[in-house]
Short mmCIF file of C-alpha atoms in Angstrom, two decimals:
data_model
loop_
_atom_site.label_atom_id
_atom_site.label_comp_id
_atom_site.label_asym_id
_atom_site.label_seq_id
_atom_site.Cartn_x
_atom_site.Cartn_y
_atom_site.Cartn_z
CA MET K 1 -0.23 0.17 -0.29
CA THR K 2 1.07 3.55 -0.43
CA TYR K 3 -0.54 7.01 0.66
CA PHE K 4 2.36 9.05 -1.68
CA ASN K 5 -0.66 9.67 -4.21
CA THR K 6 -3.37 10.21 -1.76
CA SER K 7 -4.15 13.54 0.80
CA LEU K 8 -3.00 12.92 4.01
CA GLU K 9 -6.18 14.06 6.20
CA ASP K 10 -7.90 11.15 4.33
CA VAL K 11 -5.69 8.66 5.97
CA LYS K 12 -7.70 6.52 8.91
CA LEU K 13 -5.97 6.22 11.56
CA LEU K 14 -5.77 2.95 13.68
CA LYS K 15 -7.92 2.48 16.83
CA LYS K 16 -6.67 1.62 20.19
CA GLU K 17 -8.76 -0.88 20.43
CA ASP K 18 -7.91 -2.62 17.26
CA TYR K 19 -3.58 -2.56 17.89
CA PRO K 20 -2.57 -5.82 17.28
CA GLU K 21 -1.12 -8.26 20.94
CA LYS K 22 2.44 -7.31 21.81
CA GLY K 23 4.02 -10.65 20.69
CA ASN K 24 3.36 -12.98 18.04
CA THR K 25 2.38 -16.00 20.21
CA LYS K 26 1.13 -18.60 17.07
CA SER K 27 2.34 -21.94 17.13
CA LYS K 28 3.79 -23.27 14.22
CA MET K 29 4.03 -26.44 15.45
CA ARG K 30 2.18 -29.65 14.43
CA ASP K 31 2.45 -33.13 15.03
CA ASP K 32 0.28 -35.72 13.09
CA LEU K 33 0.30 -34.85 9.01
CA ASP K 34 -2.92 -36.62 8.37
CA ALA K 35 -4.37 -33.18 10.26
CA LEU K 36 -1.61 -31.23 9.05
CA ILE K 37 -2.87 -32.46 5.64
CA LYS K 38 -6.83 -31.63 6.43
CA GLU K 39 -5.14 -28.27 7.86
CA LEU K 40 -3.82 -27.01 4.55
CA ASP K 41 -6.87 -27.34 2.40
CA ILE K 42 -4.75 -28.40 -0.47
CA LYS K 43 -6.95 -28.72 -3.64
CA ASP K 44 -6.99 -30.87 -6.50
CA GLY K 45 -4.65 -29.52 -9.62
CA ALA K 46 -1.59 -28.02 -6.87
CA SER K 47 1.72 -28.36 -6.77
CA ILE K 48 3.53 -30.01 -4.27
CA SER K 49 7.54 -29.82 -4.22
CA PHE K 50 10.01 -32.27 -2.49
CA HIS K 51 13.95 -32.11 -1.81
CA HIS K 52 16.68 -34.38 -2.60
CA HIS K 53 18.99 -34.25 0.10
CA LEU K 54 19.00 -38.15 1.55
CA ARG K 55 19.59 -39.49 -1.28
CA ASN K 56 17.93 -42.93 -1.38
CA GLY K 57 17.38 -42.44 1.48
CA ASP K 58 14.41 -39.98 1.66
CA ARG K 59 11.33 -40.73 3.40
CA VAL K 60 9.19 -37.55 3.31
CA LEU K 61 7.62 -36.87 0.24
CA VAL K 62 6.56 -40.68 -0.11
CA GLN K 63 5.34 -40.09 3.63
CA VAL K 64 3.21 -36.82 2.37
CA MET K 65 2.81 -37.64 -0.42
CA ARG K 66 0.87 -41.28 1.17
CA ALA K 67 -1.08 -38.41 2.85
CA ILE K 68 -2.76 -36.38 0.18
CA GLN K 69 -3.44 -39.78 -1.15
CA ARG K 70 -5.15 -40.95 1.88
CA ALA K 71 -7.56 -36.97 1.27
CA GLY K 72 -8.72 -37.82 -1.90
CA ILE K 73 -6.85 -35.11 -2.86
CA LYS K 74 -5.92 -35.73 -7.01
CA ASP K 75 -4.28 -33.83 -10.07
CA LEU K 76 -1.48 -32.96 -8.60
CA THR K 77 1.78 -31.89 -10.10
CA LEU K 78 4.68 -33.18 -7.69
CA VAL K 79 8.31 -30.53 -8.34
CA ALA K 80 10.63 -32.79 -6.45
CA SER K 81 14.18 -31.98 -7.48
CA SER K 82 14.58 -35.46 -7.75
CA ILE K 83 13.14 -39.63 -7.63
CA PHE K 84 14.77 -41.84 -6.35
CA PRO K 85 14.05 -45.75 -6.37
CA SER K 86 13.24 -45.57 -2.16
CA MET K 87 10.13 -44.49 -4.21
CA ALA K 88 9.00 -46.73 -5.69
CA GLU K 89 5.41 -45.79 -3.17
CA ILE K 90 4.43 -43.27 -5.55
CA VAL K 91 3.97 -44.98 -8.83
CA GLU K 92 0.14 -46.31 -7.41
CA LEU K 93 -0.48 -42.01 -7.32
CA LEU K 94 0.02 -41.63 -10.90
CA GLU K 95 -1.74 -44.65 -11.41
CA ASP K 96 -4.67 -43.35 -9.40
CA GLU K 97 -4.17 -39.96 -10.40
CA THR K 98 -3.05 -38.08 -7.73
CA ILE K 99 -0.23 -37.06 -9.25
CA THR K 100 -0.59 -36.08 -12.62
CA ASN K 101 2.61 -34.80 -14.13
CA ILE K 102 6.35 -34.41 -13.07
CA VAL K 103 8.70 -31.26 -12.72
CA THR K 104 12.00 -33.07 -11.82
CA SER K 105 15.98 -33.03 -12.56
CA TYR K 106 16.04 -37.15 -11.95
CA ILE K 107 14.56 -39.92 -11.90
CA SER K 108 15.40 -42.92 -11.49
CA GLY K 109 14.13 -46.52 -10.94
CA PRO K 110 10.01 -47.83 -10.39
CA VAL K 111 8.95 -44.13 -10.23
CA GLY K 112 10.71 -43.71 -13.82
CA GLU K 113 10.98 -46.98 -15.10
CA ALA K 114 6.29 -46.46 -15.20
CA VAL K 115 6.56 -42.64 -16.43
CA SER K 116 8.08 -44.48 -19.49
CA LYS K 117 5.75 -46.96 -20.14
CA GLY K 118 3.09 -44.03 -19.99
CA LYS K 119 1.42 -44.63 -16.64
CA LEU K 120 1.70 -40.45 -15.38
CA LYS K 121 -1.85 -38.63 -17.36
CA GLY K 122 -0.19 -35.64 -17.48
CA SER K 123 4.13 -35.40 -18.92
CA ILE K 124 7.34 -34.92 -17.05
CA ILE K 125 9.40 -31.82 -17.82
CA MET K 126 13.02 -32.67 -17.19
CA GLN K 127 15.04 -29.91 -15.60
CA SER K 128 18.71 -29.49 -14.94
CA HIS K 129 20.01 -28.13 -10.66
CA GLY K 130 20.31 -24.37 -11.93
CA GLY K 131 17.83 -24.71 -14.85
CA ARG K 132 15.36 -25.96 -11.63
CA ALA K 133 16.32 -22.65 -9.58
CA ARG K 134 15.85 -20.43 -12.21
CA ALA K 135 12.39 -21.57 -13.43
CA ILE K 136 11.24 -21.32 -9.54
CA LEU K 137 12.71 -18.54 -8.98
CA ALA K 138 11.00 -16.57 -12.17
CA ASP K 139 7.84 -18.14 -10.97
CA GLU K 140 7.85 -20.38 -14.41
CA VAL K 141 7.05 -23.50 -11.75
CA GLU K 142 4.89 -22.61 -9.15
CA ILE K 143 4.88 -24.15 -6.20
CA ASP K 144 1.62 -24.15 -3.76
CA PHE K 145 3.06 -26.16 -0.66
CA ALA K 146 6.79 -26.30 -0.35
CA PHE K 147 7.76 -29.54 1.53
CA ILE K 148 11.12 -29.31 3.48
CA ALA K 149 12.36 -33.03 5.06
CA ALA K 150 14.41 -30.63 7.27
CA PRO K 151 17.50 -32.72 9.51
CA SER K 152 16.85 -30.55 12.36
CA SER K 153 14.73 -27.76 13.17
CA ASP K 154 13.44 -25.67 16.31
CA GLN K 155 9.70 -24.95 16.65
CA ARG K 156 10.26 -21.75 14.52
CA GLY K 157 11.66 -22.97 11.22
CA ASN K 158 15.01 -22.37 11.68
CA ILE K 159 16.43 -25.41 9.55
CA SER K 160 19.74 -27.08 9.37
CA GLY K 161 21.52 -29.65 7.12
CA VAL K 162 24.20 -30.14 10.10
CA ASN K 163 22.05 -31.55 12.94
CA GLY K 164 20.40 -34.49 13.41
CA ILE K 165 20.13 -38.58 13.52
CA ASN K 166 19.41 -37.49 9.74
CA SER K 167 21.98 -34.93 8.94
CA CYS K 168 22.36 -34.89 5.41
CA GLY K 169 24.61 -31.09 5.61
CA ALA K 170 24.22 -29.29 2.25
CA MET K 171 20.54 -28.42 1.30
CA GLY K 172 21.29 -25.89 -1.84
CA TYR K 173 18.00 -27.72 -3.71
CA ALA K 174 15.78 -26.89 -0.97
CA ILE K 175 16.50 -23.25 -0.99
CA SER K 176 14.58 -21.81 -3.95
CA ASP K 177 11.39 -23.92 -2.86
CA ALA K 178 11.38 -22.19 0.48
CA ARG K 179 11.69 -18.51 -0.21
CA LYS K 180 9.03 -19.45 -3.70
CA GLY K 181 6.36 -21.71 -2.49
CA LYS K 182 3.43 -20.37 -1.02
CA THR K 183 3.15 -22.65 1.94
CA THR K 184 6.45 -23.97 3.38
CA ILE K 185 6.48 -26.90 5.77
CA ALA K 186 9.50 -28.08 7.40
CA VAL K 187 9.13 -31.73 8.55
CA THR K 188 11.57 -33.18 11.03
CA ASP K 189 12.48 -35.89 12.97
CA TYR K 190 14.96 -33.74 15.28
CA LEU K 191 13.28 -31.09 17.15
CA THR K 192 15.90 -28.65 18.74
CA ALA K 193 16.13 -25.47 20.84
CA TYR K 194 16.00 -21.87 19.21
CA PRO K 195 17.91 -20.78 17.36
CA ASN K 196 18.90 -23.55 15.27
CA TYR K 197 22.14 -22.99 13.44
CA PRO K 198 24.64 -22.73 11.64
CA ALA K 199 20.42 -22.30 9.65
CA ASP K 200 20.06 -23.26 5.94
CA ILE K 201 16.68 -22.45 5.62
CA THR K 202 15.75 -18.92 8.46
CA GLU K 203 12.47 -19.40 9.61
CA ASP K 204 10.81 -16.53 8.04
CA TYR K 205 10.53 -18.67 5.44
CA ILE K 206 8.78 -21.54 7.31
CA ASP K 207 5.43 -21.36 7.52
CA TYR K 208 4.61 -25.21 10.00
CA VAL K 209 7.08 -27.04 11.59
CA LEU K 210 5.30 -30.61 11.82
CA GLN K 211 7.44 -33.50 13.42
CA ILE K 212 7.47 -36.78 12.57
CA ASP K 213 8.76 -40.29 13.93
CA SER K 214 11.74 -40.52 10.28
CA ILE K 215 12.52 -38.01 7.79
CA GLY K 216 14.40 -41.33 6.20
CA GLU K 217 18.10 -42.33 6.68
CA LYS K 218 21.12 -40.59 6.06
CA ALA K 219 23.37 -43.71 5.09
CA GLY K 220 20.61 -43.81 2.24
CA ILE K 221 22.63 -40.70 0.76
CA VAL K 222 25.86 -42.95 -0.39
CA SER K 223 23.39 -44.18 -3.61
CA GLY K 224 24.87 -45.92 -6.36
CA THR K 225 28.89 -45.63 -7.10
CA THR K 226 31.03 -43.47 -4.80
CA MET K 227 34.55 -45.31 -5.39
CA ILE K 228 37.18 -44.91 -7.47
CA THR K 229 37.08 -48.04 -10.12
CA LYS K 230 39.37 -50.21 -10.19
CA ASP K 231 39.10 -51.40 -13.28
CA PRO K 232 42.19 -51.11 -15.59
CA VAL K 233 39.99 -49.62 -18.45
CA GLY K 234 37.81 -47.27 -16.25
CA LEU K 235 41.76 -46.20 -15.43
CA LYS K 236 43.10 -45.67 -18.31
CA ILE K 237 40.54 -43.60 -19.38
CA ALA K 238 40.95 -41.70 -15.92
CA GLN K 239 44.92 -41.45 -17.10
CA ASP K 240 43.79 -40.84 -20.23
CA THR K 241 41.76 -37.77 -19.03
CA LEU K 242 44.23 -35.80 -16.64
CA LYS K 243 46.96 -35.58 -20.01
CA ALA K 244 43.74 -33.38 -21.78
CA MET K 245 43.16 -31.49 -18.54
CA ILE K 246 47.00 -30.71 -18.83
CA ALA K 247 47.16 -30.17 -22.28
CA THR K 248 44.41 -27.80 -21.82
CA GLY K 249 46.57 -25.48 -20.02
CA LEU K 250 43.87 -24.96 -17.27
CA VAL K 251 45.60 -27.18 -14.77
CA LYS K 252 48.11 -24.58 -13.08
CA ASP K 253 47.64 -21.93 -10.16
CA GLY K 254 43.93 -20.83 -9.49
CA LEU K 255 42.21 -24.17 -10.68
CA SER K 256 38.87 -24.69 -10.11
CA PHE K 257 37.34 -27.95 -10.72
CA GLN K 258 34.53 -29.94 -10.80
CA THR K 259 33.87 -34.15 -10.73
CA GLY K 260 30.87 -36.00 -10.06
CA ALA K 261 31.03 -39.17 -7.60
CA GLY K 262 31.05 -41.87 -10.25
CA GLY K 263 34.08 -44.81 -10.00
CA ILE K 264 36.07 -43.47 -13.78
CA SER K 265 35.14 -39.36 -12.01
CA LEU K 266 36.70 -40.16 -8.91
CA ALA K 267 40.00 -41.78 -10.13
CA VAL K 268 40.67 -38.76 -12.46
CA ALA K 269 40.00 -36.52 -9.19
CA ASP K 270 42.58 -38.63 -8.07
CA TYR K 271 45.04 -38.85 -10.71
CA LEU K 272 44.77 -34.69 -10.42
CA ARG K 273 44.94 -34.90 -6.63
CA THR K 274 48.78 -36.34 -6.81
CA TYR K 275 50.46 -34.14 -10.11
CA MET K 276 49.11 -31.03 -7.96
CA LEU K 277 51.13 -32.85 -5.12
CA GLU K 278 53.67 -33.31 -7.11
CA ASN K 279 54.27 -29.56 -9.19
CA ASP K 280 52.82 -27.78 -5.77
CA ILE K 281 50.19 -26.84 -8.07
CA LYS K 282 46.95 -24.51 -5.43
CA GLY K 283 43.52 -24.76 -6.97
CA SER K 284 40.62 -21.85 -5.63
CA PHE K 285 37.99 -24.50 -5.36
CA ALA K 286 35.67 -27.43 -6.39
CA SER K 287 32.35 -27.19 -6.49
CA GLY K 288 29.07 -29.37 -6.76
CA GLY K 289 27.96 -32.43 -5.47
CA ILE K 290 30.84 -32.86 -2.93
CA THR K 291 32.98 -36.24 -2.27
CA GLY K 292 35.14 -37.09 0.34
CA TYR K 293 37.77 -37.52 -1.98
CA LEU K 294 37.61 -33.93 -2.86
CA VAL K 295 37.03 -32.93 1.59
CA ASP K 296 40.22 -34.33 1.52
CA MET K 297 41.76 -32.68 -1.26
CA LEU K 298 40.63 -29.35 0.39
CA GLU K 299 41.83 -30.78 3.81
CA GLU K 300 45.42 -31.13 2.02
CA GLY K 301 45.10 -27.34 0.86
CA LEU K 302 44.88 -28.03 -2.95
CA PHE K 303 41.52 -26.15 -2.98
CA GLU K 304 41.27 -23.39 -0.82
CA ALA K 305 37.50 -23.65 -1.01
CA LEU K 306 35.01 -26.20 -1.83
CA PHE K 307 31.15 -24.74 -3.08
CA ASP K 308 28.71 -27.79 -1.40
CA VAL K 309 25.03 -27.74 -3.17
CA GLN K 310 24.62 -31.82 -1.86
CA CYS K 311 26.50 -34.36 0.31
CA PHE K 312 27.38 -37.17 -2.22
CA ASP K 313 28.55 -38.80 1.42
CA LEU K 314 29.25 -38.56 4.58
CA LYS K 315 32.58 -37.40 4.82
CA ALA K 316 31.42 -34.57 3.32
CA VAL K 317 28.63 -34.22 5.45
CA GLU K 318 31.00 -34.12 8.11
CA SER K 319 32.97 -31.85 6.75
CA ILE K 320 30.24 -29.53 5.92
CA GLY K 321 29.51 -29.28 10.11
CA LYS K 322 33.17 -27.90 10.70
CA ASN K 323 35.51 -26.51 8.42
CA LYS K 324 35.10 -22.74 7.78
CA ASN K 325 36.10 -23.27 3.49
CA HIS K 326 33.54 -26.00 2.93
CA LEU K 327 30.71 -23.79 1.64
CA ARG K 328 27.87 -24.24 1.21
CA MET K 329 25.08 -22.69 -1.74
CA SER K 330 21.44 -22.10 -3.26
CA GLY K 331 21.34 -24.01 -6.36
CA SER K 332 20.44 -20.96 -7.40
CA GLN K 333 23.91 -19.84 -6.91
CA TYR K 334 25.69 -23.33 -8.15
CA GLY K 335 23.98 -23.14 -11.64
CA ASN K 336 21.03 -20.00 -12.54
CA PRO K 337 21.46 -18.46 -15.70
CA ASP K 338 19.63 -15.48 -14.87
CA VAL K 339 22.42 -14.47 -12.45
CA SER K 340 26.20 -15.10 -11.62
CA CYS K 341 26.42 -18.26 -10.52
CA VAL K 342 28.86 -20.24 -9.45
CA VAL K 343 29.73 -22.59 -13.16
CA ASP K 344 30.68 -19.42 -15.18
CA ASN K 345 33.44 -19.67 -13.17
CA LEU K 346 34.58 -23.57 -13.82
CA ASP K 347 38.08 -24.15 -15.34
CA ILE K 348 37.02 -28.03 -15.56
CA VAL K 349 34.35 -30.25 -15.37
CA ILE K 350 34.61 -34.06 -15.81
CA LEU K 351 31.32 -35.17 -16.74
CA GLY K 352 29.59 -39.08 -17.98
CA ALA K 353 27.13 -40.14 -20.21
CA THR K 354 24.91 -42.98 -21.53
CA GLU K 355 25.78 -41.90 -24.52
CA ILE K 356 27.18 -39.52 -26.93
CA ASP K 357 26.20 -38.42 -30.74
CA THR K 358 28.60 -37.60 -33.36
CA ASP K 359 27.57 -33.75 -32.93
CA PHE K 360 28.57 -34.40 -29.35
CA ASN K 361 25.24 -33.65 -27.76
CA VAL K 362 25.27 -36.38 -24.35
CA ASN K 363 22.11 -37.83 -22.62
CA VAL K 364 22.38 -38.96 -19.75
CA THR K 365 18.29 -38.58 -19.19
CA THR K 366 17.56 -42.26 -20.50
CA GLY K 367 19.12 -45.64 -20.73
CA SER K 368 19.97 -48.11 -23.62
CA HIS K 369 16.49 -49.30 -23.38
CA GLY K 370 14.54 -45.52 -23.55
CA MET K 371 13.04 -45.41 -19.89
CA LEU K 372 13.71 -43.27 -17.92
CA MET K 373 16.94 -43.56 -15.64
CA GLY K 374 18.63 -40.23 -14.99
CA GLY K 375 18.56 -36.64 -16.34
CA SER K 376 20.90 -33.50 -16.38
CA GLY K 377 21.33 -32.87 -12.53
CA GLY K 378 24.01 -29.85 -13.11
CA HIS K 379 25.17 -31.25 -16.50
CA GLN K 380 23.83 -28.73 -18.58
CA ASP K 381 24.98 -26.23 -16.38
CA THR K 382 28.36 -27.20 -15.85
CA ALA K 383 28.85 -28.00 -19.64
CA PHE K 384 27.65 -24.67 -20.28
CA GLY K 385 29.59 -22.22 -17.84
CA SER K 386 33.16 -24.27 -17.98
CA LYS K 387 35.89 -23.71 -19.94
CA VAL K 388 36.16 -26.94 -20.59
CA SER K 389 33.76 -29.81 -20.71
CA ILE K 390 35.25 -33.58 -20.19
CA ILE K 391 32.85 -36.14 -21.37
CA VAL K 392 34.71 -39.61 -20.08
CA SER K 393 33.02 -42.95 -20.30
CA LYS K 394 33.70 -46.35 -22.25
CA LEU K 395 33.41 -47.61 -25.09
CA PHE K 396 30.45 -49.82 -24.73
CA SER K 397 28.06 -50.21 -21.64
CA SER K 398 26.51 -53.71 -22.02
CA ARG K 399 27.89 -54.63 -25.04
CA ILE K 400 26.17 -51.57 -26.38
CA PRO K 401 28.47 -49.06 -28.94
CA PHE K 402 28.57 -45.43 -26.75
CA ILE K 403 28.82 -43.30 -29.80
CA LYS K 404 25.37 -43.51 -31.61
CA ASP K 405 24.48 -40.44 -34.87
CA ARG K 406 22.19 -39.46 -32.75
CA VAL K 407 21.18 -39.82 -29.39
CA ASP K 408 18.16 -41.08 -27.70
CA VAL K 409 17.24 -37.70 -25.72
CA ILE K 410 18.78 -34.31 -26.01
CA THR K 411 20.21 -34.12 -22.30
CA THR K 412 22.99 -30.94 -23.16
CA PRO K 413 23.79 -29.64 -26.05
CA GLY K 414 26.64 -30.69 -28.33
CA ASN K 415 28.12 -27.04 -28.71
CA THR K 416 29.30 -27.36 -24.30
CA VAL K 417 30.50 -30.68 -24.69
CA ASP K 418 34.33 -30.12 -25.73
CA ILE K 419 36.17 -33.16 -24.98
CA LEU K 420 35.49 -37.15 -25.06
CA VAL K 421 38.14 -39.22 -23.49
CA THR K 422 37.72 -43.37 -24.53
CA GLU K 423 39.39 -46.82 -23.51
CA ARG K 424 40.50 -45.67 -27.69
CA GLY K 425 41.19 -41.95 -27.79
CA ILE K 426 40.64 -38.55 -27.14
CA SER K 427 37.89 -36.80 -28.81
CA ILE K 428 37.70 -32.98 -29.47
CA ASN K 429 34.70 -30.83 -30.45
CA PRO K 430 35.55 -29.81 -34.28
CA LEU K 431 33.72 -25.97 -33.16
CA ARG K 432 36.91 -25.71 -30.27
CA LYS K 433 39.81 -25.00 -32.77
CA ASP K 434 41.70 -23.74 -29.90
CA LEU K 435 41.97 -26.53 -28.28
CA ILE K 436 42.66 -29.08 -30.83
CA GLU K 437 45.71 -26.76 -31.32
CA LYS K 438 46.85 -26.84 -27.74
CA PHE K 439 46.80 -30.57 -28.53
CA GLU K 440 48.76 -30.56 -31.53
CA LYS K 441 51.22 -28.75 -29.29
CA ALA K 442 51.72 -30.82 -26.63
CA LYS K 443 51.58 -33.36 -28.39
CA VAL K 444 48.76 -35.10 -27.47
CA LYS K 445 46.82 -37.49 -29.73
CA THR K 446 42.75 -37.02 -31.13
CA ILE K 447 40.76 -39.50 -32.73
CA ASP K 448 38.34 -38.01 -34.35
CA ILE K 449 34.69 -39.11 -33.20
CA HIS K 450 32.96 -41.00 -36.26
CA ASP K 451 36.24 -43.01 -35.69
CA LEU K 452 35.76 -44.23 -32.64
CA LYS K 453 31.96 -44.93 -33.32
CA LYS K 454 32.77 -46.89 -36.19
CA TYR K 455 35.51 -48.80 -34.17
CA ALA K 456 32.97 -49.55 -31.46
CA GLU K 457 30.39 -50.64 -34.26
CA ASP K 458 32.94 -52.72 -36.06
CA VAL K 459 33.45 -54.86 -32.88
CA MET K 460 30.14 -55.02 -30.95
CA GLY K 461 27.73 -53.99 -34.27
CA VAL K 462 25.36 -51.23 -34.81
CA PRO K 463 22.84 -51.21 -31.89
CA LYS K 464 19.37 -51.81 -32.99
CA LYS K 465 16.62 -48.98 -32.54
CA ILE K 466 14.88 -48.56 -29.34
CA GLU K 467 11.35 -49.30 -29.78
CA LYS K 468 9.04 -46.01 -28.84
CA THR K 469 5.25 -45.35 -29.38
CA ASP K 470 4.43 -42.08 -30.88
CA ARG K 471 2.94 -40.33 -27.49
CA ILE K 472 5.31 -37.72 -26.31
CA ILE K 473 5.56 -37.81 -22.57
CA GLY K 474 7.52 -35.27 -21.87
CA LEU K 475 10.41 -32.22 -22.92
CA SER K 476 13.61 -32.61 -21.58
CA GLN K 477 14.12 -28.01 -20.96
CA SER K 478 17.43 -26.25 -21.72
CA ARG K 479 19.00 -24.73 -18.47
CA THR K 480 17.09 -21.59 -19.75
CA GLY K 481 13.64 -22.15 -20.63
CA ASP K 482 14.15 -23.36 -24.09
CA ILE K 483 12.89 -27.64 -24.63
CA LEU K 484 16.40 -29.20 -25.75
CA ASP K 485 14.03 -33.01 -26.83
CA TYR K 486 10.75 -35.07 -26.68
CA ILE K 487 10.42 -37.76 -25.21
CA TYR K 488 8.04 -40.78 -25.94
CA GLN K 489 6.97 -43.12 -24.21
CA VAL K 490 8.52 -46.81 -24.98
CA LYS K 491 6.43 -50.19 -25.98
#
């Protein structure tokens, strides 16, 4: 309300009997999930959001959505930052149309399979982590009710990821949900005295605090491969990747770096660590989902800081609670293309892929069977923002060639993918003539991606085309909101 265009004499004064009572004594606390769902008065067609920092150990999404199902609410849009196999129970909610649309950055397990087979009445939108934050903050994706799995909370809703029996560390993907949710609920199994600190999300964004028996199990954070590969082929790829990194000229003091939690990617980090120690190189920061391997490099002084949006293992969870140089960041600070973000300061990122095509487009959304089994996460964001993006992979997966004429679903566009490293050689995107010159100068051999594809097909044959229907069940969205590709229902 503004009074600048109003005569001040016409402004009505508040009467003494209408003065508000001193203090805000309204309790946010609730302890009955079904009663809270009734109190919230969720309508058919609402959007409900969740975050995934407990990863495969999360139990909040299933508990809340089951309660919503019991209340008979239908036609919901599920806005979950990621969906894991532990959330398999919600397949039933697709079938009975409690959930009719999904917006997410990653999906795997039974829910991904069910969506691929057409059990979702509406559609699925696959975003990057930075793209998700952008869409929420720009009100392109509206959130009616945001449920925040809180490892710890006080009665006013100050949430910390480092306290509690199910501490998850960084809570970067939940911050946009808490900020933009029309109603935001902290769901916790660990209630602490006020104030709960350090707070990842503060009380001014929280409308309710729901105390339940368990939000899940933090051991589930360590889901998938988080160990350095011992496979000789994988180790060769990692060694060649280090050679490629050195040839770029970026492995020097001030290096900024990101890698994933896959076995080959972690081996690259381990070889990089040795090289930096031997050559007295001090990097500036490492970023992304943080593992214990990057924590070790921080503690050894190889990086000045870690930017952490989610913890990939329990060593990272412990580190963020005690090391002042282990920094939290939101999903927006991580990769939102509408603002200054960390990925734009990256020198090198190491990424995996399900498949790549001869135009360097990458798919990490669907598997060789064509079903949803992943998603961009930070893939798109880091490939776009970094000076050099490197894909590491074996040429064959389950005897199926890795390089295609055209990937099944474009997750990351080829103009942002710079280098491919396989056990049979290194390919450079022809768009990066500067890198081709640097590799020639460094006398690092490269091979055309078409020749790698031919070699793989000579050994294993041309893979059969994935059988799909004509029904479009979803879209692969770029981090800026444009549509990269269609996702089709499998037969």
